[in-house]
Structures are given as C-alpha cells and as structure tokens.
Amino acid sequence: MSTMRSLSFDAIIIGGGGAGLRAALELAKSGKKTAVLSKVFPTRSHTVSAQGGITCAIASADPNDDWRWHMYDTVKGGDYIADQDASEYMCSEGPKAVFELEHMGLPFSRFDNGRIYQRPFGGQSKDFGKGGQAARTCAAADRTGHALLHTLYQNNLKNNTTFLNEWYAVDLVKNANGDVVGCIAMDIETGEVVHVKSKATVMATGGAGRIFASTTNALINTGDGIGMALRAGFPMQDMEMWQFHPTGIYGAGTLVTEGCRGEGGYLVNKDGERFMERYAPNAKDLAGRDVVARSMVMEILEGRGCGEKADHVFLKLDHLGEDVLGKRLPGIVELSKTFAHVDPAKEPIPVVPTCHYMMGGIPTNVHGQAIMQKPDGSDQIVNGLFACGEAACVSVHGANRLGGNSLLDLVVFGRAAGMFIESALNEGIEYLDASESDVAAAMQRITRWNESEGGETVPDLKRELQDIMQTSFGVFREEENMVEGVKRLEELRERIANAYLPDKSNTFNTARVEALELDNLMEVAEATAIAALERKESRGAHSRYDYPDRDDVNWLKHSLYFPAEKRLGKRDVNFAPKTVDMFEPKVRTY
Amino acid sequence: MVTNITNLGRSGLSDWLLQRVSAVVLALYTLFIVGFLLLSPGLDFAAWSGLFSQTWMRIFSLLAFISLAAHAWVGLWTVTTDYLKPTGIRVAAQLIIILAIFVFLVWGIIVLWGA
Amino acid sequence: MSKLQVSLYRYNPETDSAPYMQEFQVDTQGRDLMVLDVLHLAKEQDNGLAYRRSCREGVCGSDGMNMNGKNGLACITPLSEVVKGNKLTLRPLPGLPVIRDLVVDMGLFYQQYERIQPYLQNDEPAPAIERLQSPEERDKLDGLYECILCACCSTACPSFWWNPDKFVGPAGLLQSYRFLADSRDMATSERLAELEDPFSVFRCRGIMNCVAVCPKGLNPTRAIGKIREMLLANAT
C-alpha cells in the first residue's frame, strides 16, 4: 500500500465522452489542475455513435421557435417526472451551448441561408403541443455525435487539458466524513494502480446499456460510474427508466437514427401497413420513443411482425430517394448495408426496439452536484462528487428521453458542472484527506479479483446477467417475471463475488478490465431490477402489464434506490421552474 | 514544421517543384536525343559533334545536366532520409552523393564547353 | 462442421521474449460473423487475448488491425470479405510498437494528429448566434471531418513507416485539410507555413494505400494533393 503512487488534481473527470470533455474544457480554460481519466481514447467514447442530432431551440428552421416549447416537449416526453427547473435550465441555456460548439468548429449541416440545419425528431411540437410538428434537432448529417465529440476533444487539445487515456477508474475514495476525495484508478497499459486525489470528482461515465443482451450501446457502456457510486453507498434515481430505441437493426442491435423518420421514413408491419397511424394519429412515427417502441412490440405480439419469425418490423426509407439518403443519412446507408445487408434506397431496414439509454443515474442538481437524501426526505449535497451526462439524473429526461436531448444534456450540464466547480475551487475547497484505511476500502474489489484462485469466469456470468435483464426487464414488464429476475440477480451477485480472473498479468490486461466492469453491470442491473419491481405503475419507458396506467397519486415521483438496504424510496419531482409557469401533468398522447 | 539543412531547396515545396520541373526538362531532352538518333540512320562523329557545337544545343544540354543534378540530389536525399537511420551513415552518404553529383556536373560542363 | 482457422499475433512483454503466431479453431456455426465477433470467441478460449474495441459499429475507430494482410476495422469487416481458404490471420496495425497482442502504441500517430493543430482557429469575436456557412462551403468538409482516427491509413503508409516522427501521415493530413478547407478557419497561412518542409506533407509519394484501406471510404491522397496545391498557390 505504501508503495502506491498518488496523483493530485483540483478536479478529476472520469469519462472522456461529450459530458466529460465539455466539463474538462471549462476547467482547462480556467487553468485549474484538471485531468480527464478515460478507459478509452476520448474519441472512442460512446458519444461518437450519436447520429441524428442535438435538439435545441436555436430558431434556425423556424425563426419563431421558442425554448419554452422545447421545455414543454421535454417535460411531456418525460411523462412529467422530468424536473422542471432542470428542463428549464437545459432548454434555455441550450442555444448558448450549441452556438459555442459551432464556434469551436463543429461542422453542422446548413440551410441555404447559412444557418445550422435542423430536422424534425420525435415528440417535438410548436406552441406547447398546439402548433404541429417542430424541426428542432441540429444535425451534422447523421454523424452529429461523432462531429461533436471530435470537436470537443480538439478544443481540449487546444486548451492543453491533461488526459489520462486508457486509465480505468476502479472505485471512489471517501474520507472519514463521507466526502468523495478521489478515486483508485488503473493505468491499463501498465497495470499500475494509482490513488488519484481530487477536490472534485466528476462522474461522466455514460450509460450501461450492456446490462441488456440487445443494445445499441458500445461494448464499453458498462455503467462504471453508477457501479462506483452505488458501492460507495450513494443512492441512484429512476433506475427503472430505460429507453428502448424503436429502431435498432434487427439481429445486430446497431442504432438507426430517429432522424430517418424525421426525414420522412416510416415503420411498416408485414402487411405493409404504416401502423403508427393507429397508435399515434397526430405524431405518427414521430411520437415519443417509448410510444413507438411499445407499438412495435404490440404489432409483433399480435402477429403482424415481419420476417420468418415475425419478430421485427420494417423501416421504410426508399421513397426518400438516393439524394436525401446520401446527403442527410449517409451513415445509415453504410450501417444498413454492413449490418442488415440491405440498401435502404431499395429495400426497407429490419428493425426492433433495442435498449438505448439510461434515463436514471446519479441524482444531481443543475450544477452537477450529486445528491443524497437526509432522513427527513430532503436533499443533501454529496461533497466532492459530481455527475453529468448519461451517468447523471438531473433529471431532464424523466421517464422517457426525447431524441436529440441527450447531446444537449451532455454539453449543457457538462458545461454547468465545469463552471460550478471552477467557482467552488476559487472559493476554496478543503476536505479531510483520505486515511490509509479509506484507500484500502476502495482497493478491496480489485484486490479480490487479483487474488481470485478459481471459480466461474467473466464472459459466462456476463451473458447470464444480460439474459436475465432481457427476459425480465424489457419493453413490457410484470410482477411475477420481475420477482423471478430479482431472485436470479441475487444469486448471480453471489457467484460474481466468487468469480475468477485467470489472467493476472499487468500489461494491457483487458480481462481484468472486463472483470471490473462486470461488477458494475451487476450493480446497475440490480438497481434497475429492484426499482422496476417497486414502481407499481406504467410511466414513460417503464410499462407494466399488471399496472398499465400512470399513477400520479403515488408515483409522480422520482424513485431513489438505496444500495445498502436494497430499498426503493421516493424523491419529489421539481415543479418550480424559475421563469415560466410549471407544466401540469396531463394525459400524454401523441 | 520539420527542419532540414541538407535538402536542396531548404523547403519541401521548392524541392517538390524542382523535382517536377527537372523531370520535364529531362523528359524533353531524352525525347530529343532519342528522336535525333532515330532520324539520323548513318550517324557519324561529324554529325554528332556538329550537333553539340551549336550554342542552343549546348544550352539545352547544360539545362539537362543541371536538371539531372538537381533531380538526383532531391531524389537520393529522400532515399537516404527514408532508409539510412543512423545519422553518421546518412550524412556520409549524403556527402558522397553531393560530391559525386558535383563532379559529374563539372565534368559534363567541361565536356560540353571545353572542346 | 469445419471450424475457422484463426492465426493470431500474440505478444505479452511480461512472459514472451518474442512475438509469435498462435492458432485458434473458432466455431462460427457457418455464420458470416464480423472479425470482431471471431475475436470475442477466441478470447473465450484464451482470456488473456488483448485487443481494443468499443462501439462495434465502425465509428469509434478502436479496432483497427491487419486482417489477412489488409488494414481495416474488425467490427465492420465480415468474414466473407477477408477469409480465404478458411483461414484468417490477424496482426496488429503495422509500423507502430506493439504493447500486447493486437494492441499497438498509438502515441506517434496521435502526436502527428496534434501537430497539425486540429481545431478551428478564428480570433474574430464570435457572433451571438452561429457563424454562417453556406451549404456549398459546408460541402467542402464532406469526406474530411468523418475521420475516426483508427490509424488504418497511416499504418498502411510506407512513408509513415519510414518517418513516423516527421511525416504527418494520411490521417493527420486529412484533418489538416479539413481545417484548411473550412470557411470559418482563419489560420490558413500559419497552417501552410508549418507544412512546407520536405517531410510533413511532401513525403507522400502517392502510393494510395491510405485510400485502399480507409474503412470510412475517405481519400487522404486527394486531400494531400489539395494541400500541395494550396502551398504552391501560396508561394508562387
């Protein structure tokens, strides 16, 4: 222990995706001693896969567009458990954050007048739902995430941000007062384990879609930040809320952007019927993602699915013509050819709802400060711990995220966290140093794997975990099945605690990283399962056969999962935006 | 910017341009000589030396020799920087090449104008 | 059913004095898997096998490697495209130091990328909205900004093999031109001044291996030609 090297920073940002890089940029500009610690080279983070765009009322497609309309859509899309103060902040600050990205060089597509191109996305409206479909998603063709992530990385280079690339954060270090004062991290290339001390630790670790067998998420999306925070005893919010994207490519799981439907594509069943007209007469294929995904599953369950097994539907794009496809959706054309063996200019793409996004995460305020709950139910700030991006639950997505809002979430709240930490550091932060036993506590898990001498191996256990989640916690859920799932997860947790890492070498040991990731998947899966079982209603993406209706009397609340007791509590949703009247919960139709 | 002091033009752009211009000169000169040989079936010393006694031919030839020297320097310098990694060996090779090119150039001028 | 014969480059500096090729039999069950799937299956046989991967859909650029002699991304290369005679040979990207197995040290590659100042430079005060750019101006960035930094091109380039410390390489030059071509960038002459030496751009010999291997279908050789044209126009 005494030989372990330590590094000290004012702020350490764990995760090099959009949120982490945006926060880092703010801090690097301020001259604070900051580092980004990322398990992959930053441009390999999952933000790179975002396709359709970043939704924001920049009033380009429609000069009269209003951020309040965007806020209305966001709150409605989240089935009214999105915090209204946070949604207000995101939608009103959004244009500033998007223009900053453009000034940094993001190669947005353009309208003829030279302004940023915006396309229609699901759940978008004008005039608080009364003015028809809006086009509010700013796009760089269908590679917006790639363009955004590279632009942010480039600007971090420009501002000399320190990068610890291909370093893996293992666990948080807490001091005797329970403040977060850094983390234990491993340099993957050398295997060296280092104690990273920092006054602010930012979880920008992204999502955890890999808890499901079928997901659009990258292989690296293993919920590392969520796992770390849960092991450190912090509560998680709304973990039952998982978005299933309507259009994952059948079989492969790779994403096909909602922008396809924004550009005029639509879904058909085996009879060639545009079935969304039945489920959402107004918005049709551009209803909320949860609505579209459920409709697709209904079609399949009622025997109108396509293919030999009748287990998917088709996304029809051929009527758009090669010009539009080549100009606006070139990446989709490539992906379809590679993963579906289909040329979308000629044939429809086979698609199926696929796990896509974690609406829940570490509860935070709009400054990115992590929140826990006092015994009386009021909020308490966690000293030293911050979160932004998919790992955080601010919450702007509520029970269902709108398309294009994740990229906006990243830059708005990455920036906000950076700005807040800068001012906090300027005011001075002093926490008690971690003691040797505090550090030892954070070392426990990696030590366990390193000393394991036999048992089950990681790939088998991971497959089983994904199978449980897929079977019991998919698009439609019900009690009995979920009880069974929770029980199987409990057993699995025991087995994972005794699992075996055969390869103990130090140099670029990816097997060790995958073992550590498995622990995090387990944490996320269990939090999801228990929250899903306990929320006895259907809301947004959480939809139960046994409780098919929304229950605003009991569940117009965030769920809060407490890991120590494996208990689900509740937290009030914010209904107090600062500059606009709040949006009353209404029946949600599209 | 990568600094160099042993390349011909001190700039990649001028080396690149010289290489291309000199190549054109050499191509024209080669075509001319080959054409002359083909069109002069009973070529004898008098005709050959007659050709080279004309001022325009001497200027054309000198241009070709200088082009050859420049072309060789740029080309061989590039080869040495690609394949000769130890500095001592590379610099020695470059000096030998430069010396040889210089000798051949001066010799060429003597042959051309000295007679 | 006959299994796919997979020959993998192995090297762990802690235990191996030299790299070697190891044979695996992988049961593809007759499916046309991606090469990355085959690696997953091989890793289940030998947990110690190291390779990078992330998005598994060809946009993150992690899993560039040499497959039966040609660089590409394992995740979007189907077996039917590379396998000949039921045999697949996988090696790390050529020309960069190997850390372990298929994992190379990308340091030199990233250094060359950083050298071209890969960020927009414009000191004029930014407007309250976005900087305007016409669709035609924006079109000039197509085929340039899509680079995923997978290094397939630069590690297939003999000029980069010989001078990885001095020749920017196709990936870096493609990005250099991405900013030279951007109507919003104001640092054109400074960028060109950094490139006019004999190595940075001019070591390109037009071999076009970069074009042949780019998994995104980009054309670095054309971008290099454009940079040369700009240098020439600027200096004559």
Short mmCIF file of C-alpha atoms in Angstrom, two decimals, chain C residues 3 60 83 144:
data_model
loop_
_atom_site.label_atom_id
_atom_site.label_comp_id
_atom_site.label_asym_id
_atom_site.label_seq_id
_atom_site.Cartn_x
_atom_site.Cartn_y
_atom_site.Cartn_z
CA LYS C 3 -14.06 -24.59 -37.88
CA CYS C 60 -15.15 4.83 -32.78
CA VAL C 83 -11.24 -15.02 -45.27
CA LEU C 144 -12.79 15.09 -44.37
#
